[in-house]
XYZ file of N, CA, C and O in Angstrom:
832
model
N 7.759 -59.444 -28.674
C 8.126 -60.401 -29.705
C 6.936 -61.228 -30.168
O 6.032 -61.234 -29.332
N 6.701 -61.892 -31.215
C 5.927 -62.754 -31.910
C 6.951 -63.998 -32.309
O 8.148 -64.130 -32.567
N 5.497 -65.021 -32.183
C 6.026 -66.323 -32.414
C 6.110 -66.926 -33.873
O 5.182 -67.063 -34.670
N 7.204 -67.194 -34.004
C 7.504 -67.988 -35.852
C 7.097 -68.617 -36.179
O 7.692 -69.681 -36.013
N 5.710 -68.731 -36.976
C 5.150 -70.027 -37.313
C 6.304 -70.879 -38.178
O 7.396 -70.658 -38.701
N 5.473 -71.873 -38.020
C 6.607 -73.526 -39.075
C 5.775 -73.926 -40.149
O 4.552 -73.880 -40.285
N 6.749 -74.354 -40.934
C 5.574 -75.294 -42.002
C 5.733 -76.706 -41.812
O 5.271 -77.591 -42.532
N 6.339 -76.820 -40.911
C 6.254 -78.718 -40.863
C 5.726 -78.839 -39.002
O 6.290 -77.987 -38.315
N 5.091 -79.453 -38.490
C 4.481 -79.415 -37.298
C 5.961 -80.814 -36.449
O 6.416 -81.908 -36.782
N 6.171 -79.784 -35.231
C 7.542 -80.110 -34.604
C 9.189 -79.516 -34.810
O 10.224 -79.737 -34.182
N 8.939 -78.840 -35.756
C 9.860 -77.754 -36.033
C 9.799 -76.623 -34.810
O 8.851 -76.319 -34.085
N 11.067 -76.149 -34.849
C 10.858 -74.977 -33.341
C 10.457 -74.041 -33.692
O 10.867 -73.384 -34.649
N 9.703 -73.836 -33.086
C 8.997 -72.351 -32.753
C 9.891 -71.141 -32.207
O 10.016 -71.244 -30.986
N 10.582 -69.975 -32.758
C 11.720 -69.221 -32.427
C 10.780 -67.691 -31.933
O 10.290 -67.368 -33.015
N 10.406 -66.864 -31.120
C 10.531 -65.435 -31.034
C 10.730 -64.812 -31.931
O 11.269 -65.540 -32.764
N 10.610 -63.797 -32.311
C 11.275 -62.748 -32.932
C 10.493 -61.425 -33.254
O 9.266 -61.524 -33.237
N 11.185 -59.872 -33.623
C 10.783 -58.760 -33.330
C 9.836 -58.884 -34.911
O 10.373 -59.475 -35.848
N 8.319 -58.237 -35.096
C 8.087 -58.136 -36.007
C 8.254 -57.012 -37.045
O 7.719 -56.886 -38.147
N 9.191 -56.182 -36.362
C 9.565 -55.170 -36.872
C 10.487 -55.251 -38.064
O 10.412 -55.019 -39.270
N 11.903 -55.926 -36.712
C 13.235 -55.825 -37.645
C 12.925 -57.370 -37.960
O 12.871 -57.318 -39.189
N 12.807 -58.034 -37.792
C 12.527 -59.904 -38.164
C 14.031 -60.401 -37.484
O 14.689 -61.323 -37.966
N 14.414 -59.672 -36.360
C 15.816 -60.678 -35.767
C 14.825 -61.625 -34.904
O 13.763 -61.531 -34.288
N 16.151 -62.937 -35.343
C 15.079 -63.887 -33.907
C 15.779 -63.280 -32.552
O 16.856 -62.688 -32.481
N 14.882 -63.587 -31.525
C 14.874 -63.533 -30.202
C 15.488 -64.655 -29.785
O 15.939 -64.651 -28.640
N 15.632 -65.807 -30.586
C 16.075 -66.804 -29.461
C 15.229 -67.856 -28.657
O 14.001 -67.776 -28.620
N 15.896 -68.796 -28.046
C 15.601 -69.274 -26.677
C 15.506 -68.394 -25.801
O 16.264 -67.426 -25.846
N 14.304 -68.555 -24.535
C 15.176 -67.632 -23.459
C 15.476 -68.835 -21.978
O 14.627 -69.184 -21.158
N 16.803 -69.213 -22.026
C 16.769 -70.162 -21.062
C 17.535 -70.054 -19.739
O 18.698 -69.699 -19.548
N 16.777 -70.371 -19.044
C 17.799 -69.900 -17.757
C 18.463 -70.401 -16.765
O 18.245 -71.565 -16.428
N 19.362 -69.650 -16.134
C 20.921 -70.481 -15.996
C 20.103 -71.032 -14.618
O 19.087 -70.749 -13.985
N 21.288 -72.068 -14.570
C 21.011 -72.829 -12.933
C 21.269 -72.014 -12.085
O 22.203 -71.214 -12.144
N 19.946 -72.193 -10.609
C 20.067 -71.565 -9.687
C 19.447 -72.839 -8.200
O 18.446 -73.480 -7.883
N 20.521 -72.630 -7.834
C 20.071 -73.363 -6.340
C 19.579 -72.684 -5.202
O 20.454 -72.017 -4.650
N 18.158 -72.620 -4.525
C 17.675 -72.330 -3.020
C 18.491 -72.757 -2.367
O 18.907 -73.908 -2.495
N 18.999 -71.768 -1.340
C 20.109 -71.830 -0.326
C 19.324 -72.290 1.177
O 19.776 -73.051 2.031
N 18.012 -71.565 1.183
C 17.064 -71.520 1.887
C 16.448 -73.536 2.258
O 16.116 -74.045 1.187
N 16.321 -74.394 3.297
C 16.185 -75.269 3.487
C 15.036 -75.617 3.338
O 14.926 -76.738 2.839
N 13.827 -74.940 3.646
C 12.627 -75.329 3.661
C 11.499 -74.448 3.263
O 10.640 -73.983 4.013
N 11.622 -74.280 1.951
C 10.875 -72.895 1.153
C 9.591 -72.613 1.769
O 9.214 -71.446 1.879
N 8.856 -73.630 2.197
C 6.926 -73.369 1.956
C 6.507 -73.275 3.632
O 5.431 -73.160 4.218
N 8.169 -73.401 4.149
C 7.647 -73.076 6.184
C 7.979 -71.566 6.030
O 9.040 -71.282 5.475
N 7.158 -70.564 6.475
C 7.470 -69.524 6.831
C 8.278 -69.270 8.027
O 9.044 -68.319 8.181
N 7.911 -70.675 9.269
C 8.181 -70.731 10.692
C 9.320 -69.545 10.923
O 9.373 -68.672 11.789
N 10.486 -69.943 9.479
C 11.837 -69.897 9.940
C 13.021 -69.981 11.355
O 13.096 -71.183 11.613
N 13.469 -69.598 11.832
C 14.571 -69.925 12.234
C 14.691 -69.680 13.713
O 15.172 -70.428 14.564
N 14.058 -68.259 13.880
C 13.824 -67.916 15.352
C 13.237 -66.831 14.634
O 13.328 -66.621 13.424
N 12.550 -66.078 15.594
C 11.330 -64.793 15.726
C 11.069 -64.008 17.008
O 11.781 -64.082 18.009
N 10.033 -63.285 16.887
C 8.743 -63.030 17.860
C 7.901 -61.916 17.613
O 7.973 -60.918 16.897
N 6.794 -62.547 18.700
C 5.649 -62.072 18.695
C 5.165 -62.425 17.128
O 5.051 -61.384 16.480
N 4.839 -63.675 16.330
C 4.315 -63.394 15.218
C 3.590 -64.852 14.972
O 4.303 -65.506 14.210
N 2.488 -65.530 15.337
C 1.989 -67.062 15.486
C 1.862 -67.021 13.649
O 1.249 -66.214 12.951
N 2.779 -68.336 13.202
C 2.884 -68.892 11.728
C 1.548 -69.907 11.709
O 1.655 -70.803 12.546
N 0.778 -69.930 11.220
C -0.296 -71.033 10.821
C 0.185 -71.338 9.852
O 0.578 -70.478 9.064
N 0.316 -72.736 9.587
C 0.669 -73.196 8.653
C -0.577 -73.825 7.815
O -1.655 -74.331 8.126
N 0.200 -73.502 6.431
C -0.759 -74.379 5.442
C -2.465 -73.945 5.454
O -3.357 -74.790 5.538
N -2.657 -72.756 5.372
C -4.289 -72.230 6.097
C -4.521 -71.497 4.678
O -5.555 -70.831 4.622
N -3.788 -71.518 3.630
C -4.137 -70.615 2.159
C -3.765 -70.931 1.274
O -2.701 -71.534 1.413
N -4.288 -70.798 -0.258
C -3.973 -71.347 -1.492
C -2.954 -70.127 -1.937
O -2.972 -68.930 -2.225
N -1.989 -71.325 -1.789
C -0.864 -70.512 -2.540
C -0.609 -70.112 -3.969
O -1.301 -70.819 -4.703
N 0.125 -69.243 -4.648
C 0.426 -68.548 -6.083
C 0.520 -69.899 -6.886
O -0.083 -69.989 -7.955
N 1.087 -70.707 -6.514
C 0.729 -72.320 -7.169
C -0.455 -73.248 -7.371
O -0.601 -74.319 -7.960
N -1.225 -72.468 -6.686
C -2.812 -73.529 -6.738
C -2.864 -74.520 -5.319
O -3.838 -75.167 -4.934
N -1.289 -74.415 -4.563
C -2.160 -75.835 -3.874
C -2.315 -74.932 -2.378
O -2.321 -73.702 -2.336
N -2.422 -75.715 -1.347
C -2.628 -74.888 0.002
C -1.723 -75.116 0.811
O -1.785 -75.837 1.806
N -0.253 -74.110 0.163
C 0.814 -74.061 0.686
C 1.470 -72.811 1.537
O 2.573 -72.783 2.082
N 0.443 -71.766 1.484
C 1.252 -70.590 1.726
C 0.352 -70.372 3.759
O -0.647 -70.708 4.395
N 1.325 -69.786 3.865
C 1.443 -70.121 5.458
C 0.742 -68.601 6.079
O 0.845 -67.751 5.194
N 0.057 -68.023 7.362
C -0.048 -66.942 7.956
C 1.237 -66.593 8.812
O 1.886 -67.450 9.412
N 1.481 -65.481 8.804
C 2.186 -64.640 9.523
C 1.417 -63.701 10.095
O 1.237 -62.609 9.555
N 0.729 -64.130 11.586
C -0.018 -63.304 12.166
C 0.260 -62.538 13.501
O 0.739 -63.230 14.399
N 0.047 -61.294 13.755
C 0.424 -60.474 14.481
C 0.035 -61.390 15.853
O -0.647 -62.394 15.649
N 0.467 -61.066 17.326
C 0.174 -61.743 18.918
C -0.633 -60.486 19.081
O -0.934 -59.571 18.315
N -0.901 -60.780 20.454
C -1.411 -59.965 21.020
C -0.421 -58.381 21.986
O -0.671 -57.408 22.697
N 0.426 -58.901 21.509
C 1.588 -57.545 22.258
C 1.378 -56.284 21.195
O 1.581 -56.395 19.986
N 0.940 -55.070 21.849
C 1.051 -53.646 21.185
C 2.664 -52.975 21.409
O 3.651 -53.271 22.083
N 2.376 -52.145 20.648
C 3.718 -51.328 20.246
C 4.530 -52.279 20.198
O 4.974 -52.528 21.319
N 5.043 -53.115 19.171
C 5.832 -54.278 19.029
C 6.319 -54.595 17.967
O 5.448 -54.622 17.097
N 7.853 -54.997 17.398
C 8.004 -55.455 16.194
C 7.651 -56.717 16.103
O 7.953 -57.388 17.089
N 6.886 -57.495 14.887
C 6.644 -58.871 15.177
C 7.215 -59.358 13.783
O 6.756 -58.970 12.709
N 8.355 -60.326 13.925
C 8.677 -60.682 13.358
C 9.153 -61.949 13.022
O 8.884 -62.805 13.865
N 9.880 -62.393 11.886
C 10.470 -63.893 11.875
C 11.934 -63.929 10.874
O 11.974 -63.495 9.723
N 13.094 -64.548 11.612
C 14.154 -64.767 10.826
C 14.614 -66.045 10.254
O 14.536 -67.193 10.693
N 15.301 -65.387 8.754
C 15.635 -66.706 8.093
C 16.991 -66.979 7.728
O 17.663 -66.124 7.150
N 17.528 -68.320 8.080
C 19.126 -68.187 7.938
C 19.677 -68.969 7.158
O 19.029 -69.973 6.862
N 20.723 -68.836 6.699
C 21.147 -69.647 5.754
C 22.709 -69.310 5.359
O 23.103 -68.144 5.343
N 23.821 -70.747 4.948
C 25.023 -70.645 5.250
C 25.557 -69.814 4.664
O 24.989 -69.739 3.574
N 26.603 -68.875 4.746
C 26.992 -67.924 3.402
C 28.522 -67.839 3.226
O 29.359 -68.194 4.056
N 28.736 -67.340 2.074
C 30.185 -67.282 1.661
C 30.672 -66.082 1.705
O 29.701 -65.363 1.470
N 31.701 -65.337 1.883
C 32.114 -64.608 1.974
C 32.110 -63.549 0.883
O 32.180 -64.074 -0.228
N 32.031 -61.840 0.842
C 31.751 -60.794 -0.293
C 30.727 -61.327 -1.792
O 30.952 -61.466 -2.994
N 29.926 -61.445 -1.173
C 29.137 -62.641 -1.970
C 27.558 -61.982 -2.085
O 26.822 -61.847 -1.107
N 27.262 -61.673 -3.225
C 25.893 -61.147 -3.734
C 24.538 -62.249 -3.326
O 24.473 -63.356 -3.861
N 23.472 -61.766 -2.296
C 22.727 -62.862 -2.395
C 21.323 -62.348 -2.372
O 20.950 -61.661 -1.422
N 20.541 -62.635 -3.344
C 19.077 -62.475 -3.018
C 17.677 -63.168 -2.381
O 17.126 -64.149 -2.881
N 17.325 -62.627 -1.460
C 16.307 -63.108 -0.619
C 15.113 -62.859 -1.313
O 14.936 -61.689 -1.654
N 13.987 -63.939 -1.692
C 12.813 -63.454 -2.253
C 11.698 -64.192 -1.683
O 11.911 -65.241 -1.074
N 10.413 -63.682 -1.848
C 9.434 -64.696 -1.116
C 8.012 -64.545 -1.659
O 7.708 -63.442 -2.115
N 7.140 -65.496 -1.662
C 5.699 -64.777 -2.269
C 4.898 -64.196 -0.964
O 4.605 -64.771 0.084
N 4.707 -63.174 -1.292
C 3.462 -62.904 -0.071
C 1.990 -62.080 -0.527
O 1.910 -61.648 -1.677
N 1.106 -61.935 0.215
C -0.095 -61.385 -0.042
C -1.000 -60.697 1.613
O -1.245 -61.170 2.723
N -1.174 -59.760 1.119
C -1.918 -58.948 2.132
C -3.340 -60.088 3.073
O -4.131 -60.928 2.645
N -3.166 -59.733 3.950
C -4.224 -60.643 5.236
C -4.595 -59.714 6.074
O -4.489 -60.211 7.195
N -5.041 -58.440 6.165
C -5.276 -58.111 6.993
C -4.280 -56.596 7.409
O -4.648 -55.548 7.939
N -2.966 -57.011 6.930
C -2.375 -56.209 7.229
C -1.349 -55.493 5.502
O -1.419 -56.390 4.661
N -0.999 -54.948 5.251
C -0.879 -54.266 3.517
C 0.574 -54.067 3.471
O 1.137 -53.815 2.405
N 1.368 -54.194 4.870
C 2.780 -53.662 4.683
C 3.783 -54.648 5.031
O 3.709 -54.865 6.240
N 4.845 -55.453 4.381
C 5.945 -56.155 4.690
C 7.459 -55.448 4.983
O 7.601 -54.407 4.342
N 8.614 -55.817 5.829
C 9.590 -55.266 5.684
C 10.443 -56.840 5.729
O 10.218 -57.958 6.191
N 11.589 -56.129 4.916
C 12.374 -56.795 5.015
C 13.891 -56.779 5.284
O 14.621 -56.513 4.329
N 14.294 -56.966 6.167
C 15.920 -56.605 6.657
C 16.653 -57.753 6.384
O 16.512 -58.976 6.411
N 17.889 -56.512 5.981
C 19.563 -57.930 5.779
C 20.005 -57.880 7.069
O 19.655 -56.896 7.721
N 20.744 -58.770 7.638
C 20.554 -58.983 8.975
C 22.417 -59.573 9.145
O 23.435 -59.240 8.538
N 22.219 -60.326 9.997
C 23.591 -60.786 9.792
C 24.938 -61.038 8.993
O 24.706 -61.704 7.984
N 25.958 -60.786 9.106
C 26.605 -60.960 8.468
C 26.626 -59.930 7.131
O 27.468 -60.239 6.288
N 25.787 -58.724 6.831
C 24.882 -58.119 6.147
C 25.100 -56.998 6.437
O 24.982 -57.067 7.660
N 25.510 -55.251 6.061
C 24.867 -54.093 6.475
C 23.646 -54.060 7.015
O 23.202 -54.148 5.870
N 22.862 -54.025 7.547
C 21.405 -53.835 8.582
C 20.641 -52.843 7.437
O 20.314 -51.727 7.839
N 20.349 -53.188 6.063
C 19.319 -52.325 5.774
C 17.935 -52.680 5.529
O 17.669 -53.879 5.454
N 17.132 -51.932 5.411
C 15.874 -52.267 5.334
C 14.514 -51.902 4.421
O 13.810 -50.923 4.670
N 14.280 -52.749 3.433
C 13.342 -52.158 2.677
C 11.368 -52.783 2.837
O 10.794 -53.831 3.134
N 10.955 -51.296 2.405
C 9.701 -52.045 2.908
C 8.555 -52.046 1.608
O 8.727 -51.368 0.595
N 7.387 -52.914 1.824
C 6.784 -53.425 0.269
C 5.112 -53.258 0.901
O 4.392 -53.875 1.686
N 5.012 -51.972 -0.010
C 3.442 -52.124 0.359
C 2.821 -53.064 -0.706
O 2.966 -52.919 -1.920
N 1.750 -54.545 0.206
C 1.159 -55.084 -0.435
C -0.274 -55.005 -1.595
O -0.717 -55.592 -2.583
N -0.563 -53.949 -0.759
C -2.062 -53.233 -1.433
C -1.858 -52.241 -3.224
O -2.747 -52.247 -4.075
N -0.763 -51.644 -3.356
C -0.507 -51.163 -4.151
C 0.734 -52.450 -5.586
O 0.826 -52.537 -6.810
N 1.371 -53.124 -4.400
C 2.588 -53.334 -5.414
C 3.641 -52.638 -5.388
O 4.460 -52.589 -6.306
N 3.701 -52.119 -4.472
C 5.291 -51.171 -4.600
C 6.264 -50.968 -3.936
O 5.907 -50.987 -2.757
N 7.741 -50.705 -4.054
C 8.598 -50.449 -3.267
C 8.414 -49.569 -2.675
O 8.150 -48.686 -3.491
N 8.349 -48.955 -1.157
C 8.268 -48.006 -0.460
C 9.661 -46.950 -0.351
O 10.724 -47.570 -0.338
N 9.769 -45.539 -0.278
C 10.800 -44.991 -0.626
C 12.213 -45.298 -1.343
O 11.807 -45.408 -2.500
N 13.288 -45.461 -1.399
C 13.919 -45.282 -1.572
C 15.626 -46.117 -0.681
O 16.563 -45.653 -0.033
N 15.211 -47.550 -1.180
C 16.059 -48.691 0.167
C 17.598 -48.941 -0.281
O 17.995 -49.330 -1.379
N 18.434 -48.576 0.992
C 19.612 -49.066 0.535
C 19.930 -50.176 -0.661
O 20.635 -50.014 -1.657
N 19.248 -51.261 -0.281
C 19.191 -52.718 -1.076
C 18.633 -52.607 -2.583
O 17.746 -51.813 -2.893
N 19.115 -53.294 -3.282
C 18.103 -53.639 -4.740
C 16.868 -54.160 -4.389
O 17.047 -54.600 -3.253
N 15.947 -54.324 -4.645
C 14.587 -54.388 -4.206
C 13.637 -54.232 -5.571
O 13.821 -53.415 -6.474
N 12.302 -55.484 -5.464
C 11.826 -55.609 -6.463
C 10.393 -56.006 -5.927
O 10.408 -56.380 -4.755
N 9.582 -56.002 -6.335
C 8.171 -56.376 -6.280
C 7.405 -56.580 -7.468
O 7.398 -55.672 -8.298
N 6.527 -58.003 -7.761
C 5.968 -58.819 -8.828
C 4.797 -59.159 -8.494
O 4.585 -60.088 -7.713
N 3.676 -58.299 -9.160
C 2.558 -59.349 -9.012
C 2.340 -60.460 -9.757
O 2.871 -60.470 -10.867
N 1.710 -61.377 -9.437
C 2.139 -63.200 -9.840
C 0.470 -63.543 -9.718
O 0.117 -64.719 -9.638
N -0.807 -62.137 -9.708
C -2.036 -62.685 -9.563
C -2.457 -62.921 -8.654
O -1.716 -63.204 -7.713
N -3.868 -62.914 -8.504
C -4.834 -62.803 -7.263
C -4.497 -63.072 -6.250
O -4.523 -64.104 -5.579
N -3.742 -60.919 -5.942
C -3.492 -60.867 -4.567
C -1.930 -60.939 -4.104
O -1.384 -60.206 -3.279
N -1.468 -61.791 -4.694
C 0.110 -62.477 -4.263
C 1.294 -61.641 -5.412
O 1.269 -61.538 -6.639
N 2.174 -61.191 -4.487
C 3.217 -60.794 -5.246
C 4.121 -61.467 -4.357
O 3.960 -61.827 -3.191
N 5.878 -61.647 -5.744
C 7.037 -61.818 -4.527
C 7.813 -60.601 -4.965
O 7.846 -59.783 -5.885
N 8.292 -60.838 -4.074
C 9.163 -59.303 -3.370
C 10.996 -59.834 -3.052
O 11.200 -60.792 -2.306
N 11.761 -59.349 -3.477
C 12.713 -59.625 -3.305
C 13.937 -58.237 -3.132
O 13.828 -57.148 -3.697
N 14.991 -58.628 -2.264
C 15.570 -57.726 -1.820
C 17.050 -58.171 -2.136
O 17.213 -59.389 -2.068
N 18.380 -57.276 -2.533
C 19.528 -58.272 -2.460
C 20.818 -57.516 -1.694
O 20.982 -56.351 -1.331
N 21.333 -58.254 -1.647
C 22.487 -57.765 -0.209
C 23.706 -58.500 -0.330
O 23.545 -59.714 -0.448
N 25.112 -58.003 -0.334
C 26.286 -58.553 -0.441
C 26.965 -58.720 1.077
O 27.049 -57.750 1.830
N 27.337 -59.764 1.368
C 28.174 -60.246 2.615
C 29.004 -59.528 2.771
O 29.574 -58.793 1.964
N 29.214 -59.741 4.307
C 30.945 -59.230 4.850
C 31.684 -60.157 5.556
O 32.719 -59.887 6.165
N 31.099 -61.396 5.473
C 31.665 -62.664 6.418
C 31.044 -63.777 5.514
O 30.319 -63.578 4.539
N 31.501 -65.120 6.061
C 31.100 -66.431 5.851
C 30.500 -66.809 7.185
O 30.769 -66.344 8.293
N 29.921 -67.435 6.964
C 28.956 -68.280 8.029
C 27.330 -68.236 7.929
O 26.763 -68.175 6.838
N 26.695 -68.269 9.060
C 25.423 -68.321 8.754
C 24.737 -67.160 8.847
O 24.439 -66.648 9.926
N 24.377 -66.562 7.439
C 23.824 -65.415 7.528
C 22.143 -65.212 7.535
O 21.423 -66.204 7.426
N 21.632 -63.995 7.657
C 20.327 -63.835 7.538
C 19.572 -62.865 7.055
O 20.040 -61.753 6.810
N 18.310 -63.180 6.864
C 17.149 -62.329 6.261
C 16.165 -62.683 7.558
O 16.011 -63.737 8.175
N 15.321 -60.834 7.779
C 14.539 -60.645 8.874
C 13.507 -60.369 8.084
O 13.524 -59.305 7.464
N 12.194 -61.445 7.922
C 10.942 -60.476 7.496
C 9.428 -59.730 8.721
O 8.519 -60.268 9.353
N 9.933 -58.135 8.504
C 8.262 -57.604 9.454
C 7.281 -57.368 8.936
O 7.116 -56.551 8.029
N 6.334 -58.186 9.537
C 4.993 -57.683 9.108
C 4.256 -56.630 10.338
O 4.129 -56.827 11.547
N 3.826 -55.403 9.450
C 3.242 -54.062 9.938
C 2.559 -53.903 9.198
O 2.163 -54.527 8.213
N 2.252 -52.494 9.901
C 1.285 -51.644 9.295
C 1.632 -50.742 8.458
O 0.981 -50.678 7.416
N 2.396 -50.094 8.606
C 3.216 -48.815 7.844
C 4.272 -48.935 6.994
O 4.944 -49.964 6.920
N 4.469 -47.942 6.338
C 5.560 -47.744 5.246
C 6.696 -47.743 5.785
O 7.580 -48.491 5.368
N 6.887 -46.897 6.822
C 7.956 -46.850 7.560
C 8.942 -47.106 8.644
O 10.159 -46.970 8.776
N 7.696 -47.635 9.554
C 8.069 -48.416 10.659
C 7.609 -49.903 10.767
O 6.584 -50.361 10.262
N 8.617 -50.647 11.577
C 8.644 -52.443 11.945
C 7.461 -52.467 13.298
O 6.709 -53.364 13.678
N 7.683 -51.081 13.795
C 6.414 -51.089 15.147
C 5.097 -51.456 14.805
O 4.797 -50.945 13.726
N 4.241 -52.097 15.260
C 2.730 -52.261 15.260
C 2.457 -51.680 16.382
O 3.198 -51.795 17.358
N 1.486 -51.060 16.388
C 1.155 -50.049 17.293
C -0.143 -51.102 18.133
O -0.356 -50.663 19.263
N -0.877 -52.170 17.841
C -2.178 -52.643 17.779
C -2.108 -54.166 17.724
O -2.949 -54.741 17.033
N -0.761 -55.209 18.691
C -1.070 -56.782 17.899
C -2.930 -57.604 18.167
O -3.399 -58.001 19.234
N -3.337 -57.611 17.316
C -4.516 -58.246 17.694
C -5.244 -59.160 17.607
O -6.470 -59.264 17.574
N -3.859 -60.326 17.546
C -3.887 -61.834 16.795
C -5.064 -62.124 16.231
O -5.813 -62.973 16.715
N -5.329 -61.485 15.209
C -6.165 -61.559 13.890
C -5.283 -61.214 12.828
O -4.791 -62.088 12.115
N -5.002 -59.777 12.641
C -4.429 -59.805 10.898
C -2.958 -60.526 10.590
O -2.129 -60.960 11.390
N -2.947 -60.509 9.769
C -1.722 -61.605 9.097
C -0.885 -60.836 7.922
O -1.234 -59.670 7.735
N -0.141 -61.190 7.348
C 0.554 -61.306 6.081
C 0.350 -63.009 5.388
O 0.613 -63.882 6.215
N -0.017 -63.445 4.201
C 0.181 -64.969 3.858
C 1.857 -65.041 3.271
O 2.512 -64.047 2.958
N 2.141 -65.877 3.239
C 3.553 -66.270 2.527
C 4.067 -67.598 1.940
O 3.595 -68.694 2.243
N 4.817 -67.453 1.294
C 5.079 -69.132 1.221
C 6.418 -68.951 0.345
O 6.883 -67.815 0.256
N 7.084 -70.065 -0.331
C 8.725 -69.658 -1.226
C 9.545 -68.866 -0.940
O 9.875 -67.885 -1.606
N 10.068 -69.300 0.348
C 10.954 -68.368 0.480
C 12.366 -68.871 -0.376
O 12.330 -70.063 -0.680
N 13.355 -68.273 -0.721
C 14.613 -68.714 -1.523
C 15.415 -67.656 -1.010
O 15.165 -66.573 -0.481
N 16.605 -68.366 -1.362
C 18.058 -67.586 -0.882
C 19.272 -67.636 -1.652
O 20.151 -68.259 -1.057
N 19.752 -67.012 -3.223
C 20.342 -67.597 -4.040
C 21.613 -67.069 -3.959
O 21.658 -66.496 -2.871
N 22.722 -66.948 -4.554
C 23.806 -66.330 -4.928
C 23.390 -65.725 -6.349
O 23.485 -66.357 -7.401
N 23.016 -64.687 -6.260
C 22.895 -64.044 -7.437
C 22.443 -62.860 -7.034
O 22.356 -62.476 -5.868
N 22.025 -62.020 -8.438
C 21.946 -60.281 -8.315
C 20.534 -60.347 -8.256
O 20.001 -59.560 -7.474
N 19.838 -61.076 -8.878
C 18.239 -61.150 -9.505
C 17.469 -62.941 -8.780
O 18.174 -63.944 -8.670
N 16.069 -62.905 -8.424
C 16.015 -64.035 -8.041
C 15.219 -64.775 -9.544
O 14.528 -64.207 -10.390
N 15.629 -66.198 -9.454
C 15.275 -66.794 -10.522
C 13.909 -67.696 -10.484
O 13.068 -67.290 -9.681
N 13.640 -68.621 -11.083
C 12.004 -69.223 -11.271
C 11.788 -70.047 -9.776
O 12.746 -70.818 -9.839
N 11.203 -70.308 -8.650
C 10.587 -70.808 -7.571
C 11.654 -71.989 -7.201
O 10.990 -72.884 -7.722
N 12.477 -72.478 -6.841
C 13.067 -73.435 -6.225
C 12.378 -74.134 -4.843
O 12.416 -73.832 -3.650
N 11.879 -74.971 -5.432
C 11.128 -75.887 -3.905
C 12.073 -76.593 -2.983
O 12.874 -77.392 -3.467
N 12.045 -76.344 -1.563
C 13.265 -76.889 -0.798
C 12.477 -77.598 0.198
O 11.794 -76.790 0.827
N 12.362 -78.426 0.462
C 12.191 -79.600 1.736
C 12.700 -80.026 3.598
O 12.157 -80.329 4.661
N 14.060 -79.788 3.036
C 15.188 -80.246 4.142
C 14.791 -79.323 5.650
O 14.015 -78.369 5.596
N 15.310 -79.677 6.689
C 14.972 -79.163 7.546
C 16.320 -77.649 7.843
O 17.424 -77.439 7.339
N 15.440 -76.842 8.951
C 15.995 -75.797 9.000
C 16.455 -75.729 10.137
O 17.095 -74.737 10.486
């Protein structure tokens, strides 16, 4: 689309195709609330094997918010961290988060509780969804380095449900064959919405 010039300065500026000349519109978007308590802690909820440094990288926002997710020293190991949050019953919800390669190029992410158990995985180095995941699944680069990645999953209960994120090595497996508390994944925004698609960054505070 192209933008409509005005002849009077403060008049709106509308979209539109320069082809057919329909306007495009506003594009405005609906309210969405983070379900997720505390977007910019990766810590989350319970884990293992995975030491969170906090606050050690400039996040997709400019400031130095995005957190490490770094492998321990345990081999052959899943190392991971879970995130929970209250849920409603047969209920569409998408989990999304920014992350960026540290060392290590591969994220997974599992629906977890309350959830079918599936699992999709996001190579960071390329940008891409890895095979073929039960879940809807999306990946965005957002610039130097950092994409978010989002996955979505419909309930089978109310209560407190969850999202599992692994950081590995591989496309296919949660195993690290090698922890060598050096490489990392960075992260930061995590969100948790009722919806099909995740919407613009919701900053959350509250404790978890």
């Amino acid at each position: 689309p192209t933008l409509k010039s005005v002849t009077n300065a403060g008049d709106p500026r509308f979209e539109y195709d320069p082809i057919t000349g329909n306007s495009e519109g506003l594009l405005i978007e609906s309210q969405a609330t983070n379900l997720y308590l505390n977007s910019s802690d990766m810590t989350g909820n319970s884990g293992a094997k995975v030491n969170v440094d906090l606050n050690v990288a400039v996040g997709p926002t400019g400031g130095l918010t995005a957190d490490a997710l770094r492998l321990d020293a345990n081999d052959a190991s899943q190392h991971y961290r879970q995130y929970n949050f209250t849920a409603a019953a047969s209920t569409s919800y998408t989990f999304s988060v920014y992350v960026k390669a540290d060392g290590l190029n591969y994220i997974a992410v599992r629906s977890n509780n309350l959830f079918a158990s599936n699992f999709t995985y996001f190579n960071l180095s390329s940008g891409t969804v890895e095979g073929s995941p039960a879940m809807t699944s999306t990946v965005e680069s957002v610039g130097n380095g950092w994409h978010r990645i989002s996955v979505n999953a419909t309930t089978t209960g109310s209560g407190t449900a969850s999202f599992i994120v692994y950081i590995t090595d591989s496309a296919s497996s949660t195993t690290v064959a090698t922890g060598d508390s050096y490489r990392a994944v960075l992260g930061t925004g995590i969100q948790v919405e009722a919806s099909s698609a995740p919407s613009s960054l919701i900053s959350t505070s509250g404790a978890t």
